[in-house]
Amino acid sequence: TILTKREKEILLLIQQGKMSYEIAEKLSISKHTVDRHRQNILEKLMVNNSIEAIRIAEHMNLLK
C-alpha cells in the first residue's frame, strides 16, 4: 500500500477533525512526529493539504 498503517491511522483522525496535538496525545507520540507523518502523507499522495489528502485517500479506498 501507499500509506503505512500509522499514516492511515493519523489520516483517519485528521478526517475526524483532530488537531496534531490531539492526535499526538491519543497515539502517545510527539506532535513533531505527527507533523512528520502528515508531511509524508501529503508527499505520498501528491497533494497540498489534509483535505485533499483525505479526498484522494477515500477515492483510492485507503482509509479502510
mmCIF file of C-alpha atoms in Angstrom:
data_model
loop_
_atom_site.group_PDB
_atom_site.id
_atom_site.type_symbol
_atom_site.label_atom_id
_atom_site.label_comp_id
_atom_site.label_asym_id
_atom_site.label_seq_id
_atom_site.Cartn_x
_atom_site.Cartn_y
_atom_site.Cartn_z
ATOM 1 C CA THR A 1 0.000 0.000 0.000
ATOM 2 C CA ILE A 2 0.961 3.613 -0.404
ATOM 3 C CA LEU A 3 0.418 4.672 3.211
ATOM 4 C CA THR A 4 1.717 2.944 6.321
ATOM 5 C CA LYS A 5 -0.685 1.715 8.984
ATOM 6 C CA ARG A 6 0.293 4.682 11.190
ATOM 7 C CA GLU A 7 -0.210 7.188 8.377
ATOM 8 C CA LYS A 8 -3.694 5.787 7.720
ATOM 9 C CA GLU A 9 -4.442 5.972 11.439
ATOM 10 C CA ILE A 10 -3.369 9.623 11.506
ATOM 11 C CA LEU A 11 -5.298 10.482 8.349
ATOM 12 C CA LEU A 12 -8.462 8.963 9.846
ATOM 13 C CA LEU A 13 -8.014 11.116 12.948
ATOM 14 C CA ILE A 14 -7.461 14.200 10.767
ATOM 15 C CA GLN A 15 -10.672 13.263 8.935
ATOM 16 C CA GLN A 16 -12.441 13.300 12.325
ATOM 17 C CA GLY A 17 -11.266 16.886 12.800
ATOM 18 C CA LYS A 18 -8.488 16.182 15.276
ATOM 19 C CA MET A 19 -5.584 18.620 15.531
ATOM 20 C CA SER A 20 -1.947 17.451 15.542
ATOM 21 C CA TYR A 21 -1.568 17.903 19.298
ATOM 22 C CA GLU A 22 -4.764 15.864 19.913
ATOM 23 C CA ILE A 23 -3.535 13.087 17.611
ATOM 24 C CA ALA A 24 -0.161 13.109 19.383
ATOM 25 C CA GLU A 25 -1.866 12.780 22.753
ATOM 26 C CA LYS A 26 -4.187 9.989 21.585
ATOM 27 C CA LEU A 27 -1.372 7.948 19.993
ATOM 28 C CA SER A 28 1.202 8.748 22.714
ATOM 29 C CA ILE A 29 3.688 10.232 20.238
ATOM 30 C CA SER A 30 5.105 13.738 19.916
ATOM 31 C CA LYS A 31 3.394 16.485 17.922
ATOM 32 C CA HIS A 32 6.578 16.678 15.859
ATOM 33 C CA THR A 33 6.144 13.006 14.886
ATOM 34 C CA VAL A 34 2.505 13.631 13.915
ATOM 35 C CA ASP A 35 3.566 16.606 11.775
ATOM 36 C CA ARG A 36 6.241 14.464 10.098
ATOM 37 C CA HIS A 37 3.633 11.790 9.304
ATOM 38 C CA ARG A 38 1.281 14.481 7.954
ATOM 39 C CA GLN A 39 4.053 15.767 5.685
ATOM 40 C CA ASN A 40 4.803 12.226 4.455
ATOM 41 C CA ILE A 41 1.097 11.673 3.717
ATOM 42 C CA LEU A 42 0.905 14.861 1.628
ATOM 43 C CA GLU A 43 4.063 13.924 -0.274
ATOM 44 C CA LYS A 44 2.972 10.335 -0.929
ATOM 45 C CA LEU A 45 -0.485 11.387 -2.151
ATOM 46 C CA MET A 46 0.976 14.365 -4.039
ATOM 47 C CA VAL A 47 -1.428 16.887 -2.524
ATOM 48 C CA ASN A 48 -1.081 20.277 -0.830
ATOM 49 C CA ASN A 49 -3.277 19.892 2.234
ATOM 50 C CA SER A 50 -5.064 17.459 4.528
ATOM 51 C CA ILE A 51 -8.476 17.970 2.921
ATOM 52 C CA GLU A 52 -7.122 16.929 -0.475
ATOM 53 C CA ALA A 53 -5.282 14.030 1.170
ATOM 54 C CA ILE A 54 -8.498 12.739 2.736
ATOM 55 C CA ARG A 55 -10.400 13.082 -0.538
ATOM 56 C CA ILE A 56 -7.707 11.212 -2.517
ATOM 57 C CA ALA A 57 -7.321 8.546 0.161
ATOM 58 C CA GLU A 58 -11.094 7.955 0.200
ATOM 59 C CA HIS A 59 -11.138 7.778 -3.594
ATOM 60 C CA MET A 60 -8.327 5.204 -3.523
ATOM 61 C CA ASN A 61 -10.028 3.269 -0.692
ATOM 62 C CA LEU A 62 -7.008 3.743 1.566
ATOM 63 C CA LEU A 63 -8.989 4.567 4.692
ATOM 64 C CA LYS A 64 -10.458 1.128 5.378
#
